C-alpha positions in Angstrom: 0.0 0.0 0.0 1.3 3.4 -0.9 2.4 5.4 2.1 0.4 8.5 2.6 -0.7 10.7 5.5 -3.9 9.7 7.1 -7.1 11.3 5.8 -7.8 14.1 8.1 -10.8 16.3 7.2 -12.3 18.8 9.6 -14.4 17.2 12.3 -17.8 16.4 10.7 -19.6 17.9 13.6 -18.0 21.2 13.1 -19.1 21.5 9.4 -21.5 24.4 9.0 -24.9 23.4 7.7 -27.1 25.8 5.8 -30.3 27.1 7.3 -33.5 25.7 5.8 -36.8 27.4 4.9 -40.1 25.6 4.7 -41.6 26.9 1.4 -45.0 25.4 2.2 -45.4 27.5 5.3 -46.2 30.6 3.3 -48.4 28.6 0.9 -50.6 27.5 3.9 -51.1 31.1 4.9 -51.7 32.8 1.6 -53.7 32.4 -1.6 -52.4 29.7 -4.1 -54.0 31.6 -7.0 -52.1 34.8 -6.0 -48.9 32.8 -5.8 -49.4 31.3 -9.3 -50.2 34.7 -10.8 -47.4 36.6 -9.1 -45.0 38.8 -11.0 -42.3 36.4 -12.3 -39.2 38.2 -13.5 -36.1 36.0 -13.1 -32.6 37.3 -13.6 -31.1 35.6 -16.6 -27.6 34.8 -17.7 -26.1 38.1 -19.1 -29.6 39.5 -19.2 -30.5 37.5 -22.3 -34.2 37.1 -23.3 -35.1 33.5 -24.1 -35.9 33.0 -27.7 -39.1 31.3 -28.9 -39.1 27.6 -29.5 -39.4 28.1 -33.3 -36.3 30.3 -33.3 -34.4 27.8 -31.2 -35.3 25.1 -33.7 -34.0 27.1 -36.7 -30.7 27.8 -34.9 -30.2 24.1 -34.2 -31.1 23.0 -37.8 -28.8 25.6 -39.4 -25.9 24.9 -37.0 -22.6 23.8 -38.7 -22.4 20.7 -36.6 -25.9 19.4 -37.6 -25.4 20.4 -41.3 -22.1 18.4 -41.3 -23.8 15.3 -39.9 -26.7 15.7 -42.3 -24.3 15.6 -45.2 -22.6 12.5 -43.7 -25.8 10.6 -43.2 -27.0 11.6 -46.7 -23.8 10.3 -48.2 -24.0 7.0 -46.2 -27.7 6.3 -46.7 -28.1 7.6 -50.3 -31.0 9.9 -49.2 -31.0 13.5 -50.3 -29.8 16.1 -47.8 -33.4 17.6 -48.0 -34.9 14.2 -46.8 -32.3 13.9 -44.0 -33.0 17.5 -43.0 -36.7 16.8 -42.9 -36.0 13.8 -40.7 -33.9 15.9 -38.3 -36.7 18.5 -38.2 -39.2 15.7 -37.2 -36.8 14.5 -34.5 -36.5 18.0 -33.2 -40.3 18.4 -33.1 -40.7 15.2 -31.2 -37.9 16.2 -28.8 -38.2 20.0 -28.2 -39.8 21.7 -25.2 -42.3 24.5 -25.6 -41.9 26.3 -22.4 -44.9 28.6 -21.7 -45.4 30.8 -18.6 -49.2 30.1 -18.6 -48.5 26.4 -18.2 -46.0 27.1 -15.4 -48.6 29.2 -13.6 -51.1 26.3 -13.9 -48.6 23.9 -12.4 -47.7 26.4 -9.7 -51.3 26.5 -8.6 -52.1 22.7 -8.8 -48.7 21.6 -7.3 -49.2 24.0 -4.3 -52.5 22.2 -3.6 -50.9 18.7 -4.0 -47.7 19.4 -2.0 -49.7 20.8 0.9 -51.7 17.5 1.0 -48.6 15.3 0.6 -45.9 16.9 2.8 -45.8 18.4 6.2 -43.0 20.6 5.0 -40.7 21.2 2.0 -37.4 22.6 3.3 -34.9 24.4 1.0 -31.4 25.6 2.0 -31.5 29.4 1.6 -27.8 29.8 1.1 -27.9 27.3 -1.8 -30.6 29.4 -3.4 -28.4 32.5 -3.0 -25.4 30.7 -4.5 -27.6 29.6 -7.5 -28.9 33.1 -8.0 -25.3 34.3 -8.3 -24.2 31.4 -10.5 -27.1 31.9 -13.0 -25.9 35.4 -13.8 -22.2 34.4 -14.2 -22.1 31.4 -16.5 -24.6 28.9 -18.0 -25.9 26.5 -15.3 -26.5 22.8 -15.3 -28.7 21.5 -12.5 -28.0 17.9 -11.4 -30.6 16.6 -8.9 -30.5 13.2 -7.3 -33.4 11.0 -8.5 -35.5 9.0 -6.1 -39.0 9.9 -7.3 -41.1 11.2 -10.1 -41.7 14.1 -7.8 -38.1 15.3 -8.2 -38.4 17.3 -11.4 -41.8 18.8 -10.5 -40.4 20.0 -7.2 -37.3 21.5 -8.8 -39.3 23.7 -11.1 -41.7 24.6 -8.3 -38.8 25.7 -6.1 -37.2 27.8 -8.8 -40.5 29.5 -9.6 -41.0 30.2 -5.9 -37.6 31.9 -5.7 -38.0 33.8 -9.0 -35.1 31.9 -10.6 -35.1 30.9 -14.3 -37.0 27.7 -15.0 -34.9 24.8 -16.3 -35.4 22.8 -19.4 -35.4 19.2 -18.3 -34.3 16.0 -20.0 -37.2 13.5 -19.7 -37.7 10.0 -21.0 -40.0 9.3 -23.9 -42.3 7.3 -21.5 -44.1 10.5 -20.5 -45.0 11.3 -24.1 -47.5 8.5 -24.1 -49.5 10.3 -21.4 -52.3 12.1 -23.2 -52.6 15.8 -22.2 -50.0 15.4 -19.3 -47.1 14.7 -21.7 -47.9 18.0 -23.6 -48.3 19.9 -20.3 -44.8 18.7 -19.2 -43.4 19.8 -22.6 -44.9 23.2 -22.1 -43.4 23.4 -18.6 -39.9 22.8 -19.9 -39.5 19.1 -20.5 -37.7 17.9 -23.6 -38.1 14.3 -24.5 -35.3 11.9 -25.4 -35.1 8.2 -26.2 -33.8 5.8 -23.5 -31.3 4.5 -26.0 -30.0 6.0 -29.3 -28.3 2.8 -30.6 -26.1 3.8 -33.5 -28.5 6.5 -34.7 -25.9 9.2 -35.7 -28.6 11.7 -36.8 -30.6 11.5 -33.5 -27.5 11.9 -31.4 -26.4 15.0 -33.5 -29.8 16.6 -33.1 -30.0 15.9 -29.4 -26.5 17.1 -28.6 -26.7 20.2 -30.7 -30.1 21.1 -29.2 -28.7 20.9 -25.6 -25.5 22.7 -26.5 -27.4 25.5 -28.3 -29.5 26.1 -25.2 -26.3 26.1 -23.1 -24.2 28.3 -25.3 -27.0 30.9 -25.6 -27.7 30.9 -21.9 -31.3 30.1 -22.9 -32.2 28.4 -19.6 -30.5 26.2 -17.0 -30.3 22.6 -18.2 -31.5 20.0 -15.8 -30.9 16.2 -16.0 -30.3 13.3 -13.7 -26.7 12.1 -13.6 -27.9 8.6 -12.5 -30.1 8.4 -15.7 -33.1 6.9 -14.0 -34.9 6.7 -10.6 -33.0 4.7 -8.0 -35.5 2.0 -7.0 -33.3 1.1 -4.0 -32.6 4.7 -2.9 -28.9 4.0 -3.2 -27.1 6.3 -5.6 -26.6 4.8 -9.0 -23.4 4.8 -11.1 -23.4 8.1 -13.0 -24.0 8.2 -16.8 -21.5 10.4 -18.6 -23.2 10.9 -22.0 -25.1 14.1 -21.2 -22.3 15.3 -18.9 -19.9 15.2 -21.9 -22.4 17.2 -24.0 -22.7 20.0 -21.4 -18.9 20.1 -20.9 -18.0 20.1 -24.6 -18.7 23.8 -25.3 -16.1 24.6 -22.6 -13.6 22.0 -23.9 -13.9 23.6 -27.4 -13.5 27.1 -26.1 -17.1 28.2 -27.0 -17.9 29.0 -23.3 -15.5 30.4 -20.7 -17.1 28.2 -18.0 -20.1 26.1 -17.0 -21.5 25.9 -13.5 -22.6 22.4 -12.4 -25.0 22.4 -9.4 -25.5 19.1 -7.6 -28.9 19.0 -5.8 -29.8 16.5 -3.1 -33.5 15.7 -2.7 -34.5 13.7 0.4 -37.8 12.2 1.3 -39.0 11.2 4.8 -41.4 8.8 3.1 -41.1 7.9 -0.6 -44.3 8.0 -2.7 -43.3 5.0 -4.9 -42.0 2.9 -1.9 -44.1 -0.2 -2.5 -44.0 0.0 -6.3 -40.2 0.1 -6.2 -40.0 -3.0 -3.9 -42.4 -4.9 -6.3 -40.3 -3.9 -9.3 -37.2 -5.2 -7.7 -39.1 -8.5 -7.1 -40.0 -8.8 -10.8 -43.4 -7.1 -11.0 -43.4 -5.1 -14.2 -43.2 -1.3 -13.9 -46.7 0.3 -14.5 -46.8 2.1 -17.8 -46.9 5.9 -17.5 -50.5 7.0 -18.4 -52.9 9.8 -17.6 -55.4 7.2 -16.3 -52.7 5.8 -14.0 -52.0 9.3 -12.7 -55.7 9.9 -12.0 -55.9 6.6 -10.1 -52.9 7.6 -8.0 -54.9 10.5 -6.6 -55.5 8.5 -3.4 -51.9 9.2 -2.3 -53.1 12.8 -1.6 -54.8 11.4 1.5 -51.5 9.9 2.8 -48.9 11.6 5.0 -45.4 11.6 3.5 -43.7 13.6 6.2 -41.2 16.2 5.3 -38.9 16.7 2.3 -35.5 18.5 2.0 -33.9 20.0 -1.1 -30.3 21.0 -0.7 -28.7 23.1 -3.5 -25.0 22.3 -3.4 -22.0 24.5 -4.1 -21.8 25.3 -7.8 -18.9 23.4 -9.4 -16.9 25.2 -12.1 -16.1 23.0 -15.1 -13.0 25.2 -15.7 -11.7 24.5 -12.2 -12.6 20.8 -12.4 -10.8 20.3 -15.7 -7.7 22.3 -14.7 -4.5 20.2 -15.3 -6.7 17.2 -16.2 -7.9 18.0 -19.7 -5.7 19.2 -22.5 -8.1 21.4 -24.4 -5.7 21.9 -27.3 -6.7 18.5 -28.7 -10.0 20.1 -29.6 -8.2 22.6 -31.9 -7.0 19.9 -34.2 -10.4 19.8 -36.0 -13.0 22.5 -36.8 -15.4 22.9 -33.9 -18.4 21.6 -35.8 -16.9 18.2 -36.6 -18.0 15.6 -34.0 -15.2 14.0 -31.9 -15.4 11.0 -29.7 -14.0 11.7 -26.2 -10.4 10.7 -25.8 -9.4 8.2 -23.2 -8.3 11.0 -20.9 -11.5 12.9 -21.4 -13.6 9.7 -20.7 -11.6 9.1 -17.5 -12.2 12.8 -16.5 -15.9 12.5 -17.2 -16.2 9.3 -15.1 -14.3 10.8 -12.2 -16.3 14.0 -12.4 -19.6 12.1 -12.5 -18.6 10.0 -9.4 -17.5 13.1 -7.5 -20.7 15.0 -8.3 -22.9 12.0 -7.1 -20.7 11.8 -4.0 -21.5 15.5 -3.3 -25.2 14.7 -3.7 -24.9 11.9 -1.1 -23.0 14.0 1.4 -25.8 16.7 1.3 -28.7 14.2 1.7 -30.7 15.2 4.7 -31.4 12.0 6.7 -34.4 11.6 9.0 -34.5 9.5 12.2 -36.4 6.7 10.4 -33.3 5.7 8.4 -31.6 4.8 11.7 -34.6 2.9 13.0 -35.0 1.1 9.7 -31.4 0.0 9.9 -31.8 -1.4 13.3 -35.1 -3.2 12.5 -33.4 -4.9 9.5 -30.5 -6.0 11.7 -33.0 -7.4 14.2 -35.7 -9.3 12.2 -37.3 -10.6 15.5 -37.9 -7.0 16.5 -36.9 -4.9 19.5 -38.6 -3.6 22.6 -39.3 0.1 22.4 -36.9 0.9 25.2 -34.1 -1.1 23.5 -34.9 0.4 20.1 -34.7 3.9 21.7 -31.4 3.2 23.3 -29.9 1.7 20.2 -31.2 4.5 17.9 -29.6 7.1 20.2 -26.3 5.2 20.0 -26.5 4.9 16.2 -27.4 8.6 16.0 -24.2 9.6 17.7 -22.2 7.2 15.5 -23.7 8.6 12.3 -23.0 12.2 13.4 -19.4 11.3 14.3 -19.1 9.9 10.7 -20.4 13.2 9.2 -24.1 12.3 8.6 -26.4 15.2 7.7 -29.1 14.2 10.2 -32.3 16.2 10.8 -33.1 15.3 14.4 -35.7 17.5 16.3 -33.9 19.7 18.9 -36.6 20.0 21.5 -38.0 16.4 21.6 -36.9 13.4 23.6 -35.5 10.4 21.8 -38.6 8.4 22.7 -40.9 11.1 21.1 -38.8 11.3 18.0 -39.0 7.5 17.6 -42.7 7.3 18.3 -43.3 9.9 15.6 -41.2 8.0 13.0 -43.0 4.7 13.8 -46.4 6.4 13.3 -45.4 7.7 9.9 -44.2 4.3 8.7 -46.7 2.1 10.6 -47.7 0.4 7.3 -44.3 -1.4 7.4 -44.5 -2.3 11.1 -46.1 -4.7 13.6 -46.2 -3.1 17.1 -47.6 -5.1 20.0 -47.1 -4.6 23.8 -44.2 -2.3 23.3 -42.4 -4.7 20.9 -41.6 -3.3 17.4 -40.7 -5.4 14.3 -41.1 -5.3 10.6 -44.5 -6.6 9.5 -44.5 -10.2 8.3 -46.4 -9.2 5.1 -47.7 -6.1 3.3 -51.1 -7.9 2.8 -52.3 -9.0 6.2 -55.4 -11.2 6.6 -55.0 -12.8 3.1 -54.5 -16.5 2.7 -51.4 -17.2 0.7 -49.0 -20.0 -0.3 -45.5 -20.2 1.1 -44.0 -18.6 -2.1 -46.6 -15.7 -1.8 -45.7 -15.2 1.8 -42.0 -14.9 1.0 -42.9 -12.3 -1.8 -45.0 -10.2 0.6 -42.4 -10.4 3.3 -39.8 -9.3 0.8 -41.9 -6.3 -0.2 -41.8 -5.1 3.4 -38.0 -5.8 3.8 -37.1 -4.1 0.5 -39.3 -1.1 1.3 -37.5 -0.8 4.7 -34.1 -1.3 3.1 -34.7 1.6 0.8 -34.5 3.9 3.9 -31.5 2.1 5.3 -29.8 2.5 1.9 -30.1 6.3 2.3 -27.5 6.3 5.1 -25.2 3.6 3.6 -22.8 6.2 2.2 -22.1 7.4 5.8 -21.1 3.9 7.1 -19.7 2.4 3.8 -16.0 3.0 4.1 -15.7 2.1 7.9 -17.9 -0.9 7.2 -15.6 -2.1 4.4 -12.7 -1.7 6.8 -14.6 -3.6 9.6 -15.3 -6.6 7.2 -11.7 -6.5 6.0 -10.4 -6.7 9.5 -12.7 -9.6 10.2 -11.8 -11.5 7.0 -8.0 -10.8 7.0 -7.4 -12.8 10.2 -4.4 -10.6 10.7 -3.7 -7.2 12.3 -1.0 -6.3 9.7 -2.1 -3.1 7.9 -1.0 -4.3 4.5 -3.1 -7.5 4.8 -6.2 -5.5 6.0 -5.7 -3.0 3.1 -5.5 -5.9 0.5 -8.8 -7.2 1.8 -10.3 -3.7 1.9 -9.2 -3.1 -1.6 -10.7 -6.4 -2.8 -14.0 -5.7 -1.2 -14.0 -2.1 -2.5 -13.4 -3.4 -6.0 -16.0 -6.1 -5.7 -18.7 -3.6 -4.6 -17.8 -0.8 -7.0 -21.0 -1.4 -9.0 -23.0 -1.4 -5.8 -21.9 1.8 -4.2 -20.4 5.2 -5.2 -16.7 4.6 -4.8 -14.6 7.0 -6.9 -12.2 5.3 -9.2 -8.6 5.4 -8.0 -9.5 6.5 -4.5 -8.8 3.1 -2.7 -6.0 4.4 -0.5 -7.9 7.6 0.3 -11.0 5.6 1.2 -9.0 3.3 3.4 -7.3 6.2 5.2 -10.7 7.9 5.7 -12.1 4.7 7.2 -9.1 4.4 9.6 -9.4 8.1 10.5 -13.1 7.9 11.4 -12.8 4.7 13.4 -9.7 5.9 15.2 -11.4 9.2 16.0 -14.3 7.3 17.4 -11.9 5.2 19.6 -12.7 2.0 17.9 -9.2 1.4 16.5 -5.6 2.1 17.1 -3.7 2.6 13.8 0.0 1.9 14.3 2.8 2.1 11.7 2.3 -1.5 10.5 -0.7 -2.7 12.4 -4.4 -1.9 13.0 -5.6 -3.0 16.4 -9.2 -3.0 17.8 -9.5 -1.0 21.0 -11.1 -2.5 24.1 -14.4 -0.6 23.4 -14.5 -1.2 19.7 -16.2 -4.5 19.4 -19.8 -3.3 19.3 -19.1 -0.7 16.6 -17.2 -3.1 14.4 -19.9 -5.7 14.8 -22.6 -3.2 13.8 -20.5 -2.1 10.7 -20.1 -5.7 9.6 -23.8 -6.2 9.8 -24.4 -3.2 7.5 -22.7 -5.0 4.6 -24.0 -8.5 5.5 -27.0 -8.4 3.0 -24.7 -7.5 0.2 -22.1 -10.1 1.1 -24.8 -12.8 1.3 -26.3 -11.6 -2.0 -23.0 -11.8 -3.9 -22.3 -15.3 -2.4 -25.8 -16.6 -3.4 -25.4 -15.4 -7.0 -21.9 -17.0 -7.2 -23.3 -20.2 -5.8 -26.1 -20.2 -8.4 -23.7 -19.7 -11.2 -21.5 -22.6 -9.9 -24.3 -25.1 -9.0 -27.3 -24.4 -11.1 -26.2 -23.1 -14.5 -25.6 -25.0 -17.7 -23.4 -24.0 -20.7 -26.2 -22.0 -22.4 -27.4 -19.6 -19.7 -28.8 -16.6 -21.4 -28.7 -13.1 -20.0 -32.5 -13.0 -20.0 -32.6 -16.2 -17.9 -30.1 -14.9 -15.3 -32.4 -12.7 -13.1 -35.4 -15.2 -13.0 -32.9 -18.1 -12.4 -31.2 -16.3 -9.4 -34.5 -15.3 -8.0 -35.8 -18.9 -8.1 -32.6 -20.2 -6.6 -32.7 -17.7 -3.7 -36.4 -18.5 -3.2 -35.6 -22.2 -2.8 -32.9 -21.4 -0.2 -35.4 -19.2 1.7 -38.2 -21.8 1.7 -35.7 -24.5 2.7 -34.6 -22.4 5.7 -31.0 -22.1 4.4 -31.2 -18.3 3.7 -32.9 -15.6 5.8 -31.8 -12.6 3.8 -34.8 -11.4 1.7 -32.7 -8.6 0.1 -31.0 -11.3 -2.1 -34.3 -11.4 -4.1 -33.7 -7.8 -5.3 -33.0 -7.6 -9.1 -30.9 -4.5 -8.5 -28.4 -6.5 -6.3 -28.4 -9.4 -8.8 -27.6 -7.1 -11.7 -24.8 -5.5 -9.8 -23.3 -8.9 -9.0 -23.3 -9.8 -12.7 -21.7 -6.4 -13.6 -19.0 -7.1 -11.0 -18.3 -10.6 -12.3 -18.2 -9.4 -15.9 -15.7 -6.7 -14.9 -13.5 -9.2 -13.0 -13.6 -11.6 -16.1 -15.2 -14.3 -14.0 -18.2 -14.2 -16.5 -18.1 -13.3 -20.2 -20.9 -12.3 -22.5 -21.1 -14.0 -25.9 -23.7 -13.1 -28.6 -25.2 -16.2 -30.2 -27.7 -15.2 -32.8 -30.2 -12.9 -31.2 -29.4 -14.0 -27.7 -26.6 -13.0 -25.3 -25.2 -16.1 -23.5 -23.2 -15.9 -20.2 -20.1 -18.0 -20.1 -19.2 -18.7 -16.5 -15.6 -19.4 -15.3 -16.8 -21.6 -12.4 -13.3 -21.8 -10.8 -13.0 -18.0 -10.7 -16.6 -17.6 -9.5 -16.2 -20.2 -6.8 -12.9 -18.6 -5.6 -14.7 -15.2 -5.4 -17.5 -16.8 -3.3 -15.0 -18.3 -1.0 -13.2 -15.0 -0.6 -16.4 -13.2 0.2 -17.2 -15.8 2.8 -13.8 -15.3 4.4 -12.6 -18.8 3.5 -9.4 -17.7 1.7 -6.5 -16.0 3.5 -5.4 -12.6 2.2 -1.9 -13.8 1.8 -2.8 -16.1 -1.1 -1.8 -14.9 -4.5 -5.4 -15.4 -5.8 -6.6 -12.3 -3.8 -3.7 -10.2 -4.9 -4.6 -10.9 -8.6 -8.3 -10.0 -7.9 
């Protein structure tokens, strides 16, 4: 392990947190109609006036870049340039937003009514808004919210309208276009629609990228998109997608813009609207198709209590500062600006690194509610806890989380018991409470006769719903937890042995969690620092030793990662024991799910999280990356070729059966 000074950030408890304002408080006191019809005069970038949608379309179609690609496509396909231009025009019509203030005012009125029914409060950090107001005037702005709910993009526009900030244009999936009336309303509120996959469609990519870059170069409006690409069904942050990030950075790379401000936004929910839907999707129930009728049926959620919501606007990140000494912009001078260029290896690595760091910033500014601590403890104790014990353990966990830098929203003037009772009441649909004993409900459908398989499914819905809240705090415990498991598995107090094991686990789980590429040593040192500061470890020159009072903390941290360790081992076992030579990619998820179900019904597995398709996909991605599994295309199907020796070795390593001194681990 490279010798470096221990990671030593400022004490997390000393980090200044912004003040929050509940924007619904004023809405409850004053007229929603007056709010919707208020004078809306946002300050724009360099005082520019947004052009009409028709003018924007003309600028895009006449751009040198798109004209160049049109000629290319025409030459390759044999179609006339006029035909290809017409196709580009149709793509643009399908894609483009038609932002109208009248539609925004309609949404301002209706969303005010809806949000007051759904949420007790919607809290926004005032300093973040002030920073954004300044950033919008200096350089083009790109908003990068976390994505846990369909509510995210609606809330973003609502907040910007509330604070008289320019409304963003928002990258949205084509799914919404199928919603009659609603799809067009979203288009008129700033949404532009893009396909989930472009394939090799050169023209579509050119139209899309030029459309986004034209809006950015002209300061037309802030661009908003989700770095994770889709909603996280597990409430863990997803690996960032870098395609759109490259598009918004390219005008800076090519010298067309002096700078671009990237603003990470962290959106936290005390109770998630899609909670049960997500759990069912993870268990194989198809996602409901977006439709207007489905939206109308969902009106019943307005009678539910979803607690509070926090939106934290992070520090604007300058692309110029981010790219300093990392990107050689002279490479973009070798060709005229309008000629498309694939990102170089250096640029691709920079985009990946930037994407991970921006998502990490989102994680660090997530406001966590007491329920995430309670959910963590209830998952660790499937037989439940007495209320007094739950209160004591939650208070212990609260102090541990704060010591590790958690952004915890804990009421100041309430006792721990009162805080816990309030959280239990909000999430009572997931709980069984009897005679002061609290545990997760055995099923989400009580008083219904069901088979053993159905009982497992309904229990899994409850567990995965609860896990979605535990997952919100995983980033706080992740690095110390990796170190705790490494210490347990290494069977050695030598620092190098423990680091080797830590590095293996970090690599194995790099599809599961946000772990910045190349930061293995820094993450190890951060974990050592946090546990040493907490009095759990003593870190000597060549050894790491557990202190006398450290056992309970290390045991808890090992338990945090246990569902993932079990899940990865079960998938490895399935690939070694149950698969034949012709396992297709489509058969993988159903196959693993059936295998895990048999283990649960047979009493050999108690971890219901193993049934999650998200975990199963992440294991497959890790095994592909480690070359333990290969993909082969046979006809129209993708077949998985399993190296059973390598997979079996990985399973043994995850189970702690292989010593860290063996060469096998060093290679992995």
